[in-house]
mmCIF file of C-alpha atoms in Angstrom:
data_model
loop_
_atom_site.group_PDB
_atom_site.id
_atom_site.type_symbol
_atom_site.label_atom_id
_atom_site.label_comp_id
_atom_site.label_asym_id
_atom_site.label_seq_id
_atom_site.Cartn_x
_atom_site.Cartn_y
_atom_site.Cartn_z
ATOM 1 C CA MET A 1 52.035 32.448 9.570
ATOM 2 C CA THR A 2 53.637 35.632 10.838
ATOM 3 C CA GLU A 3 54.463 34.295 14.289
ATOM 4 C CA LEU A 4 58.040 33.229 14.855
ATOM 5 C CA SER A 5 58.413 29.637 15.932
ATOM 6 C CA PRO A 6 61.164 28.476 18.255
ATOM 7 C CA LEU A 7 64.209 27.067 16.488
ATOM 8 C CA ALA A 8 63.611 23.361 15.883
ATOM 9 C CA THR A 9 66.530 21.058 16.530
ATOM 10 C CA VAL A 10 64.674 17.866 15.565
ATOM 11 C CA PRO A 11 61.997 17.201 12.938
ATOM 12 C CA HIS A 12 58.464 17.634 14.208
ATOM 13 C CA PRO A 13 54.974 17.846 12.725
ATOM 14 C CA VAL A 14 53.285 21.197 12.242
ATOM 15 C CA LYS A 15 49.564 21.508 12.840
ATOM 16 C CA LEU A 16 47.587 23.241 10.136
ATOM 17 C CA ARG A 17 45.357 26.117 11.159
ATOM 18 C CA ILE A 18 41.799 26.501 9.909
ATOM 19 C CA GLU A 19 42.875 29.229 7.473
ATOM 20 C CA ASP A 20 45.633 26.963 6.065
ATOM 21 C CA PHE A 21 43.117 24.160 5.537
ATOM 22 C CA VAL A 22 40.666 26.512 3.805
ATOM 23 C CA LEU A 23 43.376 27.725 1.406
ATOM 24 C CA LEU A 24 44.284 24.145 0.510
ATOM 25 C CA ASP A 25 40.629 23.269 0.003
ATOM 26 C CA GLN A 26 40.038 26.307 -2.219
ATOM 27 C CA ALA A 27 43.098 25.340 -4.276
ATOM 28 C CA GLY A 28 41.522 21.929 -4.967
ATOM 29 C CA ALA A 29 43.883 19.866 -2.821
ATOM 30 C CA PHE A 30 41.033 17.640 -1.610
ATOM 31 C CA SER A 31 38.996 17.393 -4.809
ATOM 32 C CA ASP A 32 39.742 13.670 -5.168
ATOM 33 C CA TYR A 33 38.084 12.906 -1.811
ATOM 34 C CA ALA A 34 34.406 12.788 -0.881
ATOM 35 C CA LYS A 35 34.942 14.623 2.398
ATOM 36 C CA SER A 36 37.831 16.245 4.226
ATOM 37 C CA GLU A 37 38.103 17.632 7.752
ATOM 38 C CA LEU A 38 40.761 19.344 9.828
ATOM 39 C CA ILE A 39 41.040 17.552 13.174
ATOM 40 C CA GLU A 40 43.612 18.809 15.682
ATOM 41 C CA GLY A 41 45.733 20.211 12.847
ATOM 42 C CA GLU A 42 45.655 17.029 10.738
ATOM 43 C CA ILE A 43 43.807 16.616 7.459
ATOM 44 C CA LEU A 44 41.514 13.591 7.488
ATOM 45 C CA VAL A 45 39.760 12.397 4.330
ATOM 46 C CA MET A 46 36.847 9.998 4.028
ATOM 47 C CA ASN A 47 35.139 7.937 1.357
ATOM 48 C CA ALA A 48 31.740 8.761 -0.046
ATOM 49 C CA GLN A 49 28.717 7.871 2.084
ATOM 50 C CA HIS A 50 26.925 4.637 1.345
ATOM 51 C CA ARG A 51 23.188 4.132 1.624
ATOM 52 C CA PRO A 52 23.035 2.814 5.218
ATOM 53 C CA HIS A 53 24.913 5.889 6.483
ATOM 54 C CA ALA A 54 22.906 8.307 4.342
ATOM 55 C CA ARG A 55 19.604 6.725 5.379
ATOM 56 C CA VAL A 56 20.283 6.938 9.126
ATOM 57 C CA LYS A 57 21.584 10.506 8.794
ATOM 58 C CA THR A 58 18.579 11.655 6.759
ATOM 59 C CA ARG A 59 16.070 10.066 9.117
ATOM 60 C CA LEU A 60 17.786 11.630 12.129
ATOM 61 C CA ILE A 61 17.707 15.073 10.478
ATOM 62 C CA ILE A 62 13.978 14.656 9.815
ATOM 63 C CA ALA A 63 13.406 13.503 13.421
ATOM 64 C CA PHE A 64 15.385 16.433 14.855
ATOM 65 C CA ALA A 65 13.536 18.946 12.654
ATOM 66 C CA GLY A 66 10.172 17.635 13.821
ATOM 67 C CA ALA A 67 11.191 17.477 17.473
ATOM 68 C CA LEU A 68 12.634 21.011 17.446
ATOM 69 C CA ARG A 69 9.354 22.375 16.036
ATOM 70 C CA GLY A 70 7.592 20.946 19.085
ATOM 71 C CA ILE A 71 9.666 22.736 21.734
ATOM 72 C CA ASP A 72 10.429 26.369 22.556
ATOM 73 C CA THR A 73 13.944 26.790 21.152
ATOM 74 C CA SER A 74 15.949 28.878 18.710
ATOM 75 C CA LEU A 75 17.913 25.796 17.645
ATOM 76 C CA GLU A 76 17.840 24.548 14.071
ATOM 77 C CA VAL A 77 19.169 21.290 12.613
ATOM 78 C CA LEU A 78 21.796 21.427 9.849
ATOM 79 C CA GLY A 79 23.347 18.528 7.970
ATOM 80 C CA GLU A 80 27.055 18.316 7.194
ATOM 81 C CA ALA A 81 28.034 21.862 8.105
ATOM 82 C CA SER A 82 31.552 22.642 9.318
ATOM 83 C CA VAL A 83 32.012 23.842 12.896
ATOM 84 C CA ALA A 84 34.934 26.199 13.521
ATOM 85 C CA ILE A 85 36.782 25.074 16.641
ATOM 86 C CA PRO A 86 39.350 27.853 17.092
ATOM 87 C CA GLY A 87 42.912 26.990 16.233
ATOM 88 C CA HIS A 88 43.343 23.699 14.492
ATOM 89 C CA SER A 89 39.985 21.965 13.957
ATOM 90 C CA LEU A 90 37.229 22.247 11.382
ATOM 91 C CA PRO A 91 35.119 19.095 11.718
ATOM 92 C CA GLU A 92 32.038 18.502 9.590
ATOM 93 C CA PRO A 93 29.617 16.550 11.774
ATOM 94 C CA ASP A 94 26.784 14.721 10.069
ATOM 95 C CA ILE A 95 24.258 16.735 12.109
ATOM 96 C CA VAL A 96 24.578 19.983 14.076
ATOM 97 C CA LEU A 97 22.008 21.705 16.282
ATOM 98 C CA THR A 98 22.873 25.404 16.232
ATOM 99 C CA SER A 99 21.307 28.665 17.372
ATOM 100 C CA GLU A 100 22.980 30.451 14.425
ATOM 101 C CA PRO A 101 21.917 28.675 11.214
ATOM 102 C CA GLN A 102 21.917 31.912 9.179
ATOM 103 C CA GLY A 103 24.934 33.806 7.905
ATOM 104 C CA SER A 104 28.052 33.061 5.939
ATOM 105 C CA GLY A 105 31.097 31.056 6.889
ATOM 106 C CA PHE A 106 31.406 28.186 9.290
ATOM 107 C CA ILE A 107 29.116 27.491 12.229
ATOM 108 C CA PRO A 108 30.464 29.394 15.246
ATOM 109 C CA LEU A 109 31.334 27.085 18.119
ATOM 110 C CA PRO A 110 29.395 29.005 20.825
ATOM 111 C CA SER A 111 26.160 28.421 18.868
ATOM 112 C CA VAL A 112 26.464 24.618 18.857
ATOM 113 C CA ALA A 113 24.234 22.758 21.310
ATOM 114 C CA LEU A 114 24.563 19.174 20.055
ATOM 115 C CA VAL A 115 26.428 17.317 17.307
ATOM 116 C CA VAL A 116 25.798 13.882 15.827
ATOM 117 C CA GLU A 117 28.164 11.626 13.920
ATOM 118 C CA VAL A 118 26.726 8.681 12.008
ATOM 119 C CA ALA A 119 29.204 5.801 12.084
ATOM 120 C CA ASP A 120 29.112 2.872 9.735
ATOM 121 C CA THR A 121 32.914 2.429 9.460
ATOM 122 C CA THR A 122 34.172 5.145 11.845
ATOM 123 C CA LEU A 123 32.765 4.083 15.223
ATOM 124 C CA ALA A 124 36.064 3.875 17.132
ATOM 125 C CA HIS A 125 37.263 7.210 15.702
ATOM 126 C CA ASP A 126 33.942 8.904 16.510
ATOM 127 C CA LEU A 127 33.772 7.550 20.079
ATOM 128 C CA GLN A 128 37.408 8.325 20.849
ATOM 129 C CA ARG A 129 39.128 11.122 18.950
ATOM 130 C CA LYS A 130 35.998 12.996 17.894
ATOM 131 C CA ALA A 131 34.507 12.669 21.399
ATOM 132 C CA ARG A 132 37.653 14.197 22.930
ATOM 133 C CA LEU A 133 37.649 16.990 20.342
ATOM 134 C CA TYR A 134 34.007 17.908 20.934
ATOM 135 C CA ALA A 135 34.347 17.629 24.726
ATOM 136 C CA ARG A 136 37.439 19.873 24.786
ATOM 137 C CA ALA A 137 35.473 22.369 22.685
ATOM 138 C CA ALA A 138 32.761 22.277 25.398
ATOM 139 C CA ILE A 139 30.000 21.054 23.084
ATOM 140 C CA ALA A 140 27.354 20.164 25.644
ATOM 141 C CA GLU A 141 26.079 16.965 24.071
ATOM 142 C CA TYR A 142 27.346 14.519 21.456
ATOM 143 C CA TRP A 143 25.588 11.559 19.867
ATOM 144 C CA VAL A 144 27.056 8.772 17.746
ATOM 145 C CA ALA A 145 24.660 6.640 15.709
ATOM 146 C CA ASP A 146 26.244 3.211 15.219
ATOM 147 C CA VAL A 147 24.715 1.977 11.952
ATOM 148 C CA GLU A 148 26.007 -1.609 12.192
ATOM 149 C CA GLY A 149 25.328 -2.094 15.906
ATOM 150 C CA ARG A 150 21.989 -0.228 15.722
ATOM 151 C CA ILE A 151 22.869 1.710 18.873
ATOM 152 C CA LEU A 152 22.811 5.414 19.618
ATOM 153 C CA HIS A 153 25.619 6.509 21.950
ATOM 154 C CA GLN A 154 24.667 9.607 23.949
ATOM 155 C CA LEU A 155 27.461 11.580 25.638
ATOM 156 C CA TRP A 156 27.208 14.737 27.764
ATOM 157 C CA MET A 157 29.015 16.640 30.559
ATOM 158 C CA PRO A 158 32.148 17.587 28.571
ATOM 159 C CA GLU A 159 35.561 17.494 30.249
ATOM 160 C CA THR A 160 39.092 17.886 28.863
ATOM 161 C CA GLU A 161 39.551 14.201 27.984
ATOM 162 C CA GLY A 162 36.030 13.311 26.953
ATOM 163 C CA TYR A 163 32.499 13.258 28.285
ATOM 164 C CA ALA A 164 31.827 12.388 31.930
ATOM 165 C CA ALA A 165 28.411 10.844 31.276
ATOM 166 C CA ASN A 166 27.149 8.512 28.593
ATOM 167 C CA ARG A 167 24.538 5.922 27.839
ATOM 168 C CA GLN A 168 23.596 3.683 24.944
ATOM 169 C CA TRP A 169 20.166 3.352 23.377
ATOM 170 C CA PRO A 170 19.183 0.584 20.950
ATOM 171 C CA PHE A 171 17.542 1.931 17.794
ATOM 172 C CA GLY A 172 13.779 1.755 18.076
ATOM 173 C CA GLY A 173 13.046 3.809 21.165
ATOM 174 C CA CYS A 174 12.843 7.429 22.205
ATOM 175 C CA VAL A 175 16.065 9.250 23.128
ATOM 176 C CA ARG A 176 15.793 12.357 25.307
ATOM 177 C CA ALA A 177 18.524 14.963 25.091
ATOM 178 C CA GLU A 178 20.206 15.577 28.433
ATOM 179 C CA THR A 179 21.092 19.209 27.724
ATOM 180 C CA ILE A 180 18.142 20.538 25.672
ATOM 181 C CA ASP A 181 14.864 20.723 27.598
ATOM 182 C CA GLY A 182 12.017 18.839 25.980
ATOM 183 C CA LEU A 183 13.994 17.469 23.029
ATOM 184 C CA ALA A 184 13.197 13.811 22.372
ATOM 185 C CA ILE A 185 14.010 11.861 19.214
ATOM 186 C CA ASP A 186 12.107 8.775 18.094
ATOM 187 C CA THR A 187 14.616 6.321 16.611
ATOM 188 C CA SER A 188 12.075 3.734 15.432
ATOM 189 C CA SER A 189 12.582 4.744 11.774
ATOM 190 C CA LEU A 190 16.317 4.072 11.928
#
């Protein structure tokens, strides 16, 4: 925090940077919470995952791993790994497809091809705020698995306020990625 800020004449919020969030996390500030993320400079905490969420997430990871083995790609599937979106965001999507799974630190944004959030209680947040965040970061494709509704929301063509294209798939069929050639996920096990 070596930059000088303009003189404030009224109270206003200050967005945390990624490095601020990491320092707080290392100091144990979030140890009472199951999960914490930095979204647009705000700290968001979540409860522990319950079985329906964990089951859908695990089965999607298995499906992605199998599907990626069947196509010519350098992408690898990772579960619950933080993606560094420069400035003020460090989300931890449930699933990330990245071309840089090795190394230390957070997943670099340019390596991310697709992210998935599994929503059992967070559907509105994932389809609104998270969708805008990922679209502004130019993540090519974003999926939200709605556990309760048994629907997979597929979004692509990122723009500044969200994704220009989307469709919904009921669990049970095959979902083809729009931005990764040959990638198709069977959702019948969900």
